[in-house]
Coordinates of C-alpha atoms in Angstrom, one line a residue:
M1 CA 25.2 32.3 -36.3
S2 CA 23.6 32.3 -39.7
F3 CA 20.4 30.3 -39.3
E4 CA 16.7 31.0 -38.7
R5 CA 15.5 31.0 -35.1
K6 CA 14.2 27.5 -34.3
K7 CA 11.5 26.7 -31.8
I8 CA 12.9 24.4 -29.0
L9 CA 10.2 22.8 -26.8
V10 CA 11.2 21.0 -23.6
L11 CA 8.6 18.9 -21.8
G12 CA 9.1 18.3 -18.1
A13 CA 11.2 20.2 -15.4
G14 CA 12.6 17.3 -13.5
Y15 CA 16.4 16.7 -13.4
A16 CA 16.6 16.0 -17.2
G17 CA 14.3 18.7 -18.5
L18 CA 15.4 21.6 -16.2
Q19 CA 19.1 20.8 -16.7
T20 CA 18.6 20.9 -20.5
V21 CA 17.0 24.3 -20.3
T22 CA 19.6 25.8 -17.9
K23 CA 22.3 24.5 -20.1
L24 CA 20.7 25.7 -23.3
Q25 CA 20.2 29.2 -21.9
K26 CA 24.0 29.3 -21.3
L27 CA 24.9 27.9 -24.7
L28 CA 22.5 29.9 -26.9
S29 CA 21.8 33.6 -27.3
H30 CA 18.3 35.0 -27.6
Q31 CA 18.8 35.3 -31.4
D32 CA 19.6 31.6 -31.7
A33 CA 16.3 30.0 -30.7
D34 CA 13.0 30.4 -28.9
I35 CA 13.1 28.1 -25.9
T36 CA 9.8 27.0 -24.2
L37 CA 9.6 24.9 -21.1
I38 CA 6.4 23.1 -20.2
N39 CA 5.8 21.6 -16.8
K40 CA 2.6 20.9 -14.9
D41 CA 3.9 22.4 -11.6
E42 CA 5.4 25.8 -11.1
Y43 CA 8.2 24.3 -9.1
H44 CA 10.9 21.6 -9.5
Y45 CA 11.1 19.0 -6.9
E46 CA 14.1 16.9 -5.9
A47 CA 12.8 13.4 -6.7
T48 CA 15.7 11.8 -4.8
W49 CA 14.6 13.5 -1.6
L50 CA 11.0 12.2 -1.6
H51 CA 11.7 9.4 0.8
E52 CA 12.8 12.1 3.3
T53 CA 9.5 13.9 2.9
A54 CA 7.6 10.6 3.3
A55 CA 9.5 9.8 6.5
G56 CA 9.1 13.3 7.9
T57 CA 12.8 14.1 8.2
I58 CA 12.3 17.1 6.0
D59 CA 9.3 19.3 5.2
W60 CA 8.1 19.0 1.6
E61 CA 8.9 22.7 0.9
E62 CA 12.6 22.0 1.6
G63 CA 12.8 19.7 -1.5
V64 CA 11.2 22.1 -4.0
Y65 CA 12.1 25.5 -5.6
P66 CA 10.3 27.7 -8.2
I67 CA 11.2 27.0 -11.8
N68 CA 11.4 30.8 -12.4
K69 CA 14.2 31.0 -10.0
V70 CA 16.6 29.1 -12.3
I71 CA 15.5 30.1 -15.8
D72 CA 16.6 33.2 -17.7
T73 CA 13.2 34.7 -18.6
Q74 CA 14.9 36.7 -21.4
K75 CA 15.7 33.5 -23.2
V76 CA 13.1 31.0 -21.9
V77 CA 9.3 31.0 -21.8
F78 CA 8.0 28.9 -19.0
V79 CA 4.4 27.5 -19.4
P80 CA 2.8 25.8 -16.3
A81 CA 0.6 23.3 -18.1
E82 CA 0.0 19.5 -18.4
V83 CA 1.0 17.9 -21.7
T84 CA -1.9 15.9 -23.1
A85 CA -0.7 14.8 -26.5
I86 CA 2.5 14.7 -28.6
N87 CA 1.8 14.8 -32.3
K88 CA 5.2 14.0 -33.6
D89 CA 4.4 14.0 -37.3
E90 CA 2.7 17.4 -37.1
Q91 CA 5.4 18.7 -34.8
Q92 CA 2.9 19.9 -32.3
V93 CA 2.3 19.3 -28.6
E94 CA -1.1 19.7 -27.0
T95 CA -1.4 20.9 -23.4
T96 CA -4.0 22.2 -21.0
Q97 CA -2.8 25.7 -22.0
G98 CA -3.1 25.3 -25.7
T99 CA -1.1 23.8 -28.6
F100 CA 2.6 24.5 -29.2
D101 CA 4.6 24.0 -32.4
Y102 CA 8.3 22.9 -32.3
D103 CA 11.3 22.5 -34.6
I104 CA 13.2 20.6 -31.9
L105 CA 11.5 18.6 -29.1
V106 CA 13.0 17.4 -25.8
V107 CA 10.8 14.9 -24.0
A108 CA 11.7 14.6 -20.3
L109 CA 8.3 13.9 -18.8
G110 CA 9.6 11.9 -15.8
F111 CA 8.3 8.8 -14.0
E112 CA 5.1 7.3 -12.5
S113 CA 4.6 4.6 -10.0
E114 CA 4.6 1.0 -11.4
T115 CA 2.7 -1.6 -9.5
F116 CA 3.3 -4.5 -11.9
G117 CA -0.4 -5.4 -11.9
I118 CA -0.4 -6.3 -8.2
E119 CA -4.0 -6.4 -7.2
G120 CA -5.0 -3.5 -4.9
M121 CA -1.5 -1.9 -4.7
A122 CA -2.5 1.4 -6.5
E123 CA -5.6 1.7 -4.3
H124 CA -4.2 0.8 -0.9
A125 CA -0.5 1.8 -0.8
H126 CA 1.1 5.2 -0.9
S127 CA 3.8 5.7 -3.5
L128 CA 6.7 8.2 -3.6
V129 CA 6.3 9.9 -7.0
N130 CA 5.9 13.6 -6.1
P131 CA 5.8 15.8 -3.0
Q132 CA 2.0 15.3 -2.6
T133 CA 2.2 11.5 -2.6
A134 CA 5.2 11.6 -0.2
L135 CA 3.4 14.0 2.1
A136 CA 0.3 11.8 2.0
A137 CA 2.4 8.8 3.1
R138 CA 3.8 10.8 6.0
Q139 CA 0.4 12.1 7.1
E140 CA -1.0 8.5 7.1
I141 CA 1.8 7.3 9.4
E142 CA 1.4 10.2 11.7
R143 CA -2.4 9.8 11.8
N144 CA -2.1 6.1 12.6
F145 CA 0.4 6.6 15.4
A146 CA -1.8 9.3 16.9
K147 CA -4.8 7.0 16.7
Y148 CA -2.9 4.2 18.5
K149 CA -3.5 5.9 21.9
Q150 CA -7.2 5.3 21.6
S151 CA -7.2 2.1 19.5
N152 CA -4.4 0.2 21.2
D153 CA -4.4 -1.7 17.9
D154 CA -0.8 -2.9 16.9
K155 CA -1.8 -2.4 13.2
D156 CA -1.7 1.4 13.8
I157 CA 2.0 1.3 14.8
S158 CA 2.9 -1.2 12.0
I159 CA 4.4 0.0 8.7
L160 CA 4.7 -2.1 5.6
V161 CA 7.2 -1.1 2.9
G162 CA 7.1 -2.8 -0.5
G163 CA 10.5 -3.1 -2.1
A164 CA 14.1 -3.2 -0.9
G165 CA 15.6 -1.4 -3.8
F166 CA 17.3 2.0 -3.6
T167 CA 14.2 4.1 -2.6
G168 CA 12.9 1.4 -0.2
I169 CA 16.2 1.2 1.7
E170 CA 16.7 5.0 1.8
F171 CA 13.1 5.4 3.1
L172 CA 13.7 2.8 5.8
G173 CA 16.9 4.6 6.8
E174 CA 14.9 7.8 7.3
L175 CA 12.1 6.0 9.1
V176 CA 14.3 4.6 11.8
E177 CA 15.4 8.2 12.5
S178 CA 12.0 9.8 12.5
I179 CA 9.7 7.1 14.1
P180 CA 11.5 7.1 17.5
E181 CA 10.8 10.9 17.6
L182 CA 7.1 10.2 16.6
C183 CA 6.9 7.6 19.4
Q184 CA 8.3 10.0 21.9
R185 CA 5.7 12.6 20.9
H186 CA 2.8 10.2 21.4
G187 CA 4.2 8.2 24.4
I188 CA 4.6 5.0 22.4
D189 CA 7.3 2.4 23.2
Y190 CA 9.4 2.1 20.0
S191 CA 10.0 -1.6 20.7
K192 CA 6.3 -2.2 19.9
V193 CA 6.6 -0.6 16.5
N194 CA 6.6 -3.1 13.6
I195 CA 8.4 -1.9 10.4
T196 CA 8.5 -4.7 7.8
C197 CA 10.1 -4.5 4.3
V198 CA 9.0 -7.1 1.7
E199 CA 11.1 -7.8 -1.4
A200 CA 10.3 -10.3 -4.1
A201 CA 13.9 -10.5 -5.4
P202 CA 16.3 -12.9 -3.8
K203 CA 18.6 -10.1 -2.7
M204 CA 18.3 -6.3 -2.0
L205 CA 20.3 -3.5 -3.6
P206 CA 21.8 -5.6 -6.4
M207 CA 24.0 -2.6 -7.5
F208 CA 26.2 -3.0 -4.4
P209 CA 28.6 -5.7 -3.3
E210 CA 27.5 -8.1 -0.7
N211 CA 29.5 -6.7 2.2
L212 CA 27.9 -3.3 1.7
V213 CA 24.4 -4.8 1.4
D214 CA 25.0 -6.7 4.7
Y215 CA 26.1 -3.5 6.3
A216 CA 22.9 -1.7 5.3
M217 CA 20.7 -4.7 6.3
D218 CA 22.4 -5.0 9.7
Y219 CA 22.1 -1.2 10.3
L220 CA 18.3 -1.3 9.7
K221 CA 17.7 -4.6 11.5
D222 CA 19.5 -3.2 14.6
R223 CA 17.0 -0.4 14.5
G224 CA 14.0 -2.7 14.4
V225 CA 13.3 -3.3 10.7
N226 CA 12.2 -6.8 9.7
F227 CA 13.0 -8.0 6.2
M228 CA 11.1 -10.6 4.1
V229 CA 13.4 -11.0 1.1
G230 CA 12.5 -13.4 -1.8
T231 CA 8.9 -12.9 -0.8
P232 CA 6.5 -11.8 -3.6
I233 CA 3.6 -9.6 -2.8
V234 CA 0.5 -10.9 -4.5
A235 CA -2.0 -8.3 -3.4
A236 CA -2.6 -5.3 -1.2
N237 CA -5.8 -4.6 0.7
E238 CA -7.1 -2.4 3.5
N239 CA -5.3 -4.6 6.1
G240 CA -1.8 -4.6 4.4
F241 CA 0.0 -7.0 2.0
V242 CA -0.9 -10.5 1.0
V243 CA 2.5 -12.3 0.4
E244 CA 3.4 -15.8 -0.7
V245 CA 5.6 -17.8 1.6
D246 CA 6.5 -21.4 0.6
G247 CA 3.6 -21.4 -1.8
E248 CA 1.1 -20.4 0.9
K249 CA -0.6 -17.0 1.0
Q250 CA -0.2 -15.0 4.1
Q251 CA -1.7 -11.7 5.3
L252 CA 0.7 -9.1 6.7
E253 CA -1.2 -6.4 8.7
A254 CA -0.4 -2.7 8.9
S255 CA -2.3 0.6 8.8
S256 CA 0.5 2.3 6.9
I257 CA 1.5 0.8 3.6
V258 CA 4.1 2.4 1.3
W259 CA 5.1 1.0 -2.1
T260 CA 8.6 1.8 -3.3
A261 CA 9.4 -1.1 -5.6
G262 CA 8.6 0.2 -9.1
V263 CA 8.6 3.2 -11.4
R264 CA 8.0 3.5 -15.1
G265 CA 8.2 6.4 -17.6
N266 CA 5.3 8.7 -18.2
S267 CA 2.4 6.8 -19.7
L268 CA 2.0 9.6 -22.4
M269 CA 5.0 7.9 -24.0
D270 CA 3.0 4.7 -24.7
E271 CA 0.3 6.8 -26.4
S272 CA 2.7 9.0 -28.4
F273 CA 5.5 6.6 -29.7
D274 CA 5.9 3.1 -31.0
G275 CA 8.1 0.6 -29.3
V276 CA 7.6 2.0 -25.8
K277 CA 8.1 -0.4 -22.9
R278 CA 6.9 0.7 -19.4
G279 CA 6.9 4.3 -20.5
R280 CA 10.5 4.2 -21.8
I281 CA 11.6 4.5 -25.5
M282 CA 14.9 3.3 -26.9
V283 CA 17.0 6.2 -28.2
N284 CA 20.1 6.2 -30.4
A285 CA 23.6 7.2 -29.4
E286 CA 22.8 10.9 -30.0
L287 CA 19.7 10.5 -27.7
L288 CA 17.2 10.9 -30.6
V289 CA 14.1 8.8 -31.1
E290 CA 14.4 6.5 -34.1
G291 CA 13.0 8.0 -37.3
Y292 CA 12.9 11.6 -35.8
D293 CA 16.1 13.7 -36.1
N294 CA 14.4 16.5 -34.1
I295 CA 13.0 14.6 -31.0
Y296 CA 15.2 13.8 -28.0
A297 CA 14.0 11.6 -25.2
I298 CA 15.9 11.8 -21.9
G299 CA 15.6 10.9 -18.2
D300 CA 13.0 8.4 -17.0
V301 CA 11.2 8.2 -20.4
A302 CA 14.4 7.1 -22.3
A303 CA 16.2 3.7 -22.5
V304 CA 19.8 4.5 -23.1
M305 CA 21.9 1.5 -23.9
N306 CA 24.9 0.5 -21.8
N307 CA 26.6 -1.4 -24.7
E308 CA 29.1 -3.2 -22.4
A309 CA 26.2 -4.7 -20.4
S310 CA 23.8 -5.1 -23.4
R311 CA 21.0 -3.5 -21.4
P312 CA 19.9 0.1 -20.7
W313 CA 21.5 2.2 -18.0
P314 CA 19.3 2.5 -14.8
T315 CA 17.4 5.7 -14.7
T316 CA 19.0 7.9 -12.0
A317 CA 19.3 11.6 -11.4
Q318 CA 23.0 11.3 -12.2
I319 CA 22.4 10.0 -15.7
A320 CA 19.4 12.2 -16.3
M321 CA 21.6 15.3 -15.7
Q322 CA 24.4 14.0 -18.0
L323 CA 21.8 13.2 -20.7
A324 CA 20.5 16.7 -20.4
E325 CA 23.8 18.4 -20.8
H326 CA 24.6 16.2 -23.8
T327 CA 21.2 17.0 -25.3
A328 CA 21.8 20.7 -24.9
K329 CA 25.2 20.4 -26.6
N330 CA 23.8 18.4 -29.5
I331 CA 21.0 20.9 -30.0
Q332 CA 23.7 23.6 -30.3
L333 CA 25.6 21.5 -32.8
S334 CA 22.4 20.8 -34.9
L335 CA 21.6 24.6 -35.0
K336 CA 25.1 25.1 -36.3
G337 CA 24.6 22.4 -38.9
E338 CA 27.4 20.3 -37.3
K339 CA 27.5 16.6 -36.7
L340 CA 25.9 15.4 -33.4
E341 CA 28.0 13.6 -30.8
P342 CA 27.2 10.2 -29.3
F343 CA 26.5 10.1 -25.6
S344 CA 28.9 8.6 -23.2
Y345 CA 27.9 8.0 -19.6
N346 CA 30.5 8.8 -16.9
D347 CA 29.3 6.7 -13.9
R348 CA 30.8 8.5 -10.9
G349 CA 29.2 6.0 -8.5
T350 CA 26.2 5.6 -6.3
V351 CA 25.5 6.3 -2.6
C352 CA 22.6 4.9 -0.7
S353 CA 21.8 6.9 2.5
L354 CA 20.8 5.3 5.7
G355 CA 19.2 8.3 7.4
S356 CA 21.3 11.5 7.8
K357 CA 24.4 10.1 9.5
D358 CA 25.1 6.8 7.7
G359 CA 25.1 5.1 4.3
I360 CA 26.8 2.9 1.8
G361 CA 28.4 3.7 -1.5
L362 CA 30.6 3.0 -4.5
V363 CA 32.3 6.1 -5.5
M364 CA 34.9 6.2 -8.3
G365 CA 35.3 2.4 -7.8
R366 CA 35.9 2.7 -4.1
E367 CA 33.6 1.3 -1.4
I368 CA 32.5 3.7 1.4
K369 CA 30.2 3.4 4.3
G370 CA 29.1 5.1 7.6
R371 CA 29.5 8.9 8.0
K372 CA 31.8 9.1 5.0
A373 CA 28.9 7.8 2.8
A374 CA 26.4 10.1 4.5
F375 CA 28.7 13.1 3.8
M376 CA 29.2 12.1 0.2
K377 CA 25.4 11.8 -0.2
R378 CA 25.0 15.4 1.0
V379 CA 27.7 16.5 -1.6
I380 CA 25.8 14.7 -4.4
D381 CA 22.4 16.2 -3.4
S382 CA 23.9 19.7 -3.2
R383 CA 25.8 19.3 -6.5
A384 CA 22.6 18.5 -8.3
I385 CA 21.1 21.8 -7.1
F386 CA 24.3 23.7 -7.9
K387 CA 24.5 22.4 -11.5
I388 CA 20.9 23.5 -12.2
G389 CA 20.6 26.6 -10.1
G390 CA 24.1 27.9 -9.4
P391 CA 25.8 28.8 -6.1
M392 CA 23.0 30.9 -4.6
L393 CA 20.4 28.2 -4.9
A394 CA 23.0 25.6 -3.6
V395 CA 23.5 27.7 -0.5
S396 CA 19.7 28.1 0.2
K397 CA 18.6 24.6 -0.8
G398 CA 21.7 22.4 -0.6
K399 CA 22.6 20.1 2.3
M400 CA 26.2 21.3 3.0
L401 CA 25.4 24.0 5.6

């Protein structure tokens, strides 16, 4: 190729950032570009497995792997550092390990918890945003159940879950598997345990048809979960949630409180770009930030339009990885001086697990539930690892064995 070596800088090693880098290292030779990946941790974590860590059905180490395991160090420089500023007009990124220049920038800085201004939520509830926060939620639950033997306080064996979206339901599915084991360990009668899920919206899991939602709800209710749907949480405190029922405020009590109802893009986006809403910036069809033909935004920090629905696609691991592959291809095209291609999302479907043996899903337009859905979830989780890290990593970290 007859062009000068460009500096490609990728920020973030979640699904979007790491997939971009692993694709670029296949598409480009060492002579084509200098590729640098910056991520604050030395490992990648499977964000879609955090609910399992929080429920204690997997150890946190099972859902992470070293970034150096999947990058070609002959082609990619990995810098473990936190990004502190993006200076788009100077084409520079500031980090805790110094300043980096770029010709092409890929911003894939991931998500943060969003509490929508609910008073006390950030202080009193655990969120599932990384392995540390998920592990903290798990340790809190275990501590409280262990404490129950002395306290005999029902609060200690009560768990409040904020949100009946995808993460909330998957977390509940894991809880109803792990909590009976925890009860057995501490000699607690499981029928005394109180697991309550509070959801402000009138229905849960809006991405699924009603019959599948009913299946999930019945599955969880049969295993002791209480649902308060159409019930806004107005505050969180040391005793639990304050909710509004028929215009009246009501205190729900629990020692373990977990918030799953909201994520937003990285707050550095708000500081670095104009027109950012909840950490997400609208990108064009080629996934570029408006006014900058060398800055791509993908994953949780990007709003990618679904033109048929006139709203952005939801931010999922599936779309993040497709955005990443497309970005890598477009970078290759730009280095060749060729026209960039517009992104087109291939929605293969969605599966929501209910623990390790059950679930619901819409796959290629077909409804699935039960063990078939659970199997499909394992396929999806293992495929994500295979796409980034290849067969060896899929064997060691995937869920098919």
